[in-house]
Structure formats: structure tokens, C-alpha cells
């Protein structure tokens, strides 16, 4: 039962009860009153008639009594009889007697006077007062008995008794009473009907009144329920329009107040949910939503538009070297410059149609996106990209210093580079990566080939994840040879992946992907564990007096406790620190000084050797080598391949060796492929060598054989 019906029923029930109680009370009061009135008027009428009768009887008795004085005095029986006969003529007279001063019957009007001499009061059962001088009366049953004492000069001679019948009067009274009763009954019936009718009218009126009353009470509540349901569905602008000053009006005001604050906090939540906290630009969610809308509009209007994926170059360096506060400032300033790089004509058109200007978003970190909905050709997008790169190239003045930063931008154009929001963004991202690979601080349009490469990378990434679990990875070992004795003094552990379908996959193709995806952390940990296991195997074979070097990526340095992992594994396999060596690339060393310096120091403190890999490719200086206190350098293969023919290369190699000598650290030449290479290096007094000329990287078992065979004699591979 709903609220209105319940209220209406209650109101109606209340009205019915009140009306019935009222009219019932009035009716019964009226009935009682009418009955009492009938009784009182009957009694009054009866008393009046009786009194009338008494007066009349007394008068009759008095006049006749007076006329009988002489007859009684003279004892004239005839006159007495005549007199009595004249009295008896009256219809209402039942009997009449004359009595003497003793109360004995003298005459009864008959000839025989059969009751002569009888004591009148005993005979008639009436009260006689023989001393009474006035007429007196008594009513016995349906009779009025009037006694008239007859006197002569105060001497009582006797008296006259007349018995009047009251039957006629009583009959009259009864009839009148009945008539009054009938009248009051008619009145009562009429009143009952009137009460019933009034009740009915009032009930109908109550029903008619209950509906609007309850409706006016229930309607706002019903509206309220409806609005609350709408709020439940997320419509916070719902308002209760009730202009009343009563409790319902106050409720409406309170409700509207509540929806206002709900709406405000909802807007705030929406803003937080859809905007980036730092720059207040739309975030990824809002960008995707907006991109979807721009896309469907472009589909309908058959227009082209572009998505620009912007990434600041080496932003991490700013964060790491100048701190996150400066990084945040830079991002804010960069966001202003990006927004400022857009001209009204770049974003007009579609913005007006969609009603919002959400063209610049921050996806997270140092990644921004731009939607250019109003381009005529892809060239327009490149103009904007150039402008952004130019604006961001201006130095940022942060913390009292100028900071410069490059920008890489990837561009996709609808519909050629994607027909849905996800692929437009993904392809712009791929193009941005390509811009970075091409040397950063430039823009790059997306091409299908990039997509193929990206897909191939994705495929490698997913199977690499499985490879770790399925034991598809192994370590191969390439000996490090001491020159000029040609003795194996160590080895480099190089990772190998045997894919069940694609066979051997080179680390050169999967390590960069592992680094991009962060998988390198898990792989790096596995390499440390595996190298320690293998070292343990070598130790068991009595071949452990050599150093095994593992390659460590820069990501591991920044994101992993490499020294702790190494220490744990050494302890687990009961190995000594100097048996495990580390190779880090020169470029990793240059990326970030503090972290790398700390790690190198920790490793050196444990007694481990740290080699600087691919030396010569990163332009690090002598001072760098001193600063980082590395154990040795490995000359990159690219300087060795032509060393026997290219004079400059030889000079460079020679310079590196002298530089290392000056620091008293050893040098390894990588990529010795032939005796000519070896000859030049020996000539330049290179300390160590590594290359296919001696041995390619081989499985542990083969490496053990190599060690065994070179244990007694110098290692020579011909
Ligand atoms: P790298 O550390 O500079 O390793 C030397 C690379 O040169 C190895 O390539 C090795 O097989 C190759 N090499 C050795 N001698 C010769 C030669 O005479 N001629 C030629 N052409 N190449 C030679 P590989 O094994 O393909 O590894 C490539 C790179 O992958 C490594 O360069 C290293 O940067 C990385 N890498 C390999 N294993 C790991 C690992 O376990 N962890 C990490 N983070 N990186 C690894
Ligand atoms: Mg290496
Ligand atoms: Mg190398």
C-alpha cells in the first residue's frame, strides 16, 4: 500500500469515527431528550387533568352537599334520594352516598338503600375524617373520591361522598401519551435519518478532502523518492521545486542544499578523476574519451585529424639530478608551453562542435598528447610538432639555473594510421619511440613498418616472459685471455635464449626489449643466480680460480639492489666475492652518476671487479674512470674490427691502453677475430683479449673442457 493510500485511509477512517461518534452522541441525546420530554409532558398533563377533575369533583360535591344540608338536618330521605339521583346522572359518577355524623351510610340514592347503616369507610375502603369541615378528596385506584362534610353552624351533620371514575381521564392521558410517543418516535426516526445522512455527507466530504490533503502531503515525498532515485543514477542536478514554508518546504530546501553540495563534490571528484593533478590538464581517461568523440565526428564528417604523442627527452635525468620538485616544475612549465604552442585555428572547428577544448592532455610522467582536429593535411601536424619542439627547446629557468630539454613527438593521422582511439594512440606512441631511436628531439610520422617492428617486439616480450619460467634461458661462457701468454684467466657470461620454435635468439635483439619492458630485472636476477650455480659447478670441478663476469643493465643499477642480490647468491653457493665480476656499459655509467657510483663502490667494497664494457662508445673521459674507480675497461668491438688496417683505430686503442696503464687498470680488447687483430693488440701491449679467434661463447660444459685443456698449457686456438 503506498503512502498516499495509507494516509488517505487514515484520514477517512478518522473522519468516519469522529462523524459517527458525533452524530451518534447527538442522536442519543436527542432521543433521550425527546423521551424525557414525552414523559414529563404526559405527567404534567396527567396532573393537570387530575387536578381539573379534583376541582370539578370538589365543586360538584360542594354544591350538592350544601343543597343536602336541610334534607340531612330534617332527615328527609326523599330529598336525599333525589339529590343523589341527580348526582348519579353524571356519566363520571360511579357512586354517591350520604353518611351521618358517625360515618354510617344514610342513603345511596336507591330505593332499597341496601347498605343503610353500614360504616361508610370500611364499606368503601376510603378515609373519612369526621372532624374535617372542608371538602377533601382522595384518589383510590382509578377513582376520585370527594367527601363533602355537611354542617349546620359548625356542627357536623354528616357528609356527602361522591366517587368519580378516572377511567376516561386515564384513557385520555394514555391516548395523549401515545400520541406524544408517536410524535417523538417520528422525530427520533427523522433525526436518525438526518444523522445518517449527515454522516454520509461528512464521510463523502472527508473522502473528497482526504485526497487533496494527503496528495499535498505525499506528492513532495513521492517527488523526493523519484529525485533520490535519479541521484542514485548519477543525475546530481535534480531539484525539488516546492515553494512552501512548512516542514515539507524545509525538507525540499534541505534536499536541494544536499544535491547542491553533492553536485559540487561530484564535479570535484569528476575533475580529479579526469584531470592530471600536477598540470590540471585532462588525463588519459578524459583524453581517450575525447579522442573517441573526435574520432566518431571525423568518421561522420569524413575529415582527417592528427594525434601527437609528446615525450620529453631524458626527463628522468632532470628528476634524478635536480630532484622531483624541479621535475614537477618543469612538467608544469612544459605543459604551459605545449598549450601555448597551439593556435586557435589548430583546434577550432571540432572543438566548437563538441563544446570543449580538451586538446592537450597529460597521459602521465613526461608524456603529453595533442589532438589536432582541424588539419587539412598531415603537413599541418608537422608544423605544430616543430613549433612545440622549438618552444620546449628554450631553456627552463628552474632553481636559479637554466635547464634544457629535448622533445620527441610521434604523429598519427586519421584514418591512415588508425581507425579507433586505441590504435591512434598506440601508433603515435610507436612513432614517438622511433623519433627517440632516430636521435631524439624530433618528430616522426607513424609508418606501417614501425608497427610491424613494434608487433615483433611485443611477440618477443610475451614469449620472453614465458622463457624465464620455462627454463629456455642459459648462460654461455666466452673466455678472457691474458696476453701475450694466451692463458684463460676468466670468462664473460652471455645469456642465450633457445626459443622452442624460433631457435637461438640473440641477446642483441631481446635484451633491449627486456630493458624497455622492465623484464630485465627478473632476467638480471636469474643471470646472477645462474652464474653463481655455474661457478659452484666449476668449483666442484676444481676450476674456480678464474673470474666470471656478468653483464648488468643500467636499469638493474637504478631499480635493484644488485649488490645485495649478488651477496645473497654468493653466500648461498659458498663462493668468494672476487670470483664474480660485473660488466656495465659505459653509457650506463654516464646516465646517472650518484646511483652508479654508490653501487660500484659497494661492489668494490665487497672485493668484486667491475669492468667498463663497450668502452669508447660513450665518450667517457679519463676523469670519469678515476671518479668511478672501475677495475678495468673493455674496448668496444667496433674499434677492433679494423684495427689492423685503420691507423686511427690503432691509435685510439693504443691511447686507451696508455690511459688505463696510467690508472693501473687492465684493458680487454673485445672481438678478436683473427691473428692480425691479436698481433696489433699484443704490439700495443693490451693486457687481455676476448673474441671468436680464441673461442665463441660456449655452454658451461664446453667451457669446462676449455679450462681443463688450458690448465697446464697456454690457451691457443688455431
Ligand atoms: P657485450 O657485453 O659487449 O658482449 C660481447 C658481445 O660480443 C657478445 O655478443 C659476444 O658474443 C660478441 N662477441 C665476442 N667475440 C666476438 C667476435 O670475435 N666477433 C663478434 N662479431 N662478436 C663477438 P652477444 O652474446 O650477442 O651479446 C650481445 C650483448 O648483449 C652483450 O654485449 C651484452 O651487452 C648483452 N648481454 C648479453 N648477455 C647479457 C646478460 O646476461 N645481461 C645483460 N644485461 N646483457 C647481456
Ligand atoms: Mg659484456
Ligand atoms: Mg662489450
CSV table of N, CA, C and O and ligand atoms in Angstrom, one decimal, residues 492 551 583 585 613-615 634-637 670, ligand 3:
chain,number,residue,atom,x,y,z
A,492,UNK,N,83.4,-14.3,-19.8
A,492,UNK,CA,82.2,-13.5,-19.7
A,492,UNK,C,80.9,-14.4,-19.9
A,492,UNK,O,80.9,-15.2,-20.8
A,551,UNK,N,77.0,-9.4,-17.2
A,551,UNK,CA,76.6,-8.1,-17.7
A,551,UNK,C,75.4,-7.6,-16.9
A,551,UNK,O,74.4,-8.3,-16.7
A,583,UNK,N,80.1,-6.5,-15.5
A,583,UNK,CA,80.3,-5.6,-16.6
A,583,UNK,C,79.2,-4.6,-16.7
A,583,UNK,O,78.0,-5.0,-16.8
A,585,UNK,N,77.9,-1.1,-19.0
A,585,UNK,CA,78.3,-0.4,-20.2
A,585,UNK,C,78.7,1.1,-19.9
A,585,UNK,O,78.2,1.6,-18.9
A,613,UNK,N,82.2,-1.8,-19.8
A,613,UNK,CA,82.0,-2.5,-21.1
A,613,UNK,C,81.9,-1.5,-22.3
A,613,UNK,O,81.5,-0.4,-22.0
A,614,UNK,N,82.1,-2.0,-23.5
A,614,UNK,CA,81.9,-1.2,-24.7
A,614,UNK,C,82.6,0.1,-24.6
A,614,UNK,O,82.0,1.2,-25.1
A,615,UNK,N,83.7,0.1,-24.0
A,615,UNK,CA,84.4,1.4,-23.8
A,615,UNK,C,84.8,2.1,-25.2
A,615,UNK,O,85.2,1.4,-26.1
A,634,UNK,N,86.8,-2.5,-21.1
A,634,UNK,CA,86.7,-3.4,-22.3
A,634,UNK,C,86.6,-2.6,-23.5
A,634,UNK,O,85.6,-1.9,-23.7
A,635,UNK,N,87.5,-2.6,-24.4
A,635,UNK,CA,87.5,-1.8,-25.7
A,635,UNK,C,86.4,-2.4,-26.6
A,635,UNK,O,86.4,-3.6,-26.8
A,636,UNK,N,85.5,-1.5,-27.0
A,636,UNK,CA,84.4,-2.0,-27.8
A,636,UNK,C,84.9,-2.6,-29.1
A,636,UNK,O,85.9,-2.2,-29.7
A,637,UNK,N,84.1,-3.6,-29.5
A,637,UNK,CA,84.5,-4.4,-30.7
A,637,UNK,C,84.6,-3.5,-32.0
A,637,UNK,O,85.4,-3.8,-32.8
A,670,UNK,N,87.8,-6.5,-27.0
A,670,UNK,CA,86.7,-7.4,-27.4
A,670,UNK,C,86.8,-7.7,-28.9
A,670,UNK,O,87.2,-6.8,-29.7
B,3,LIG,MG1,81.0,-5.3,-24.9
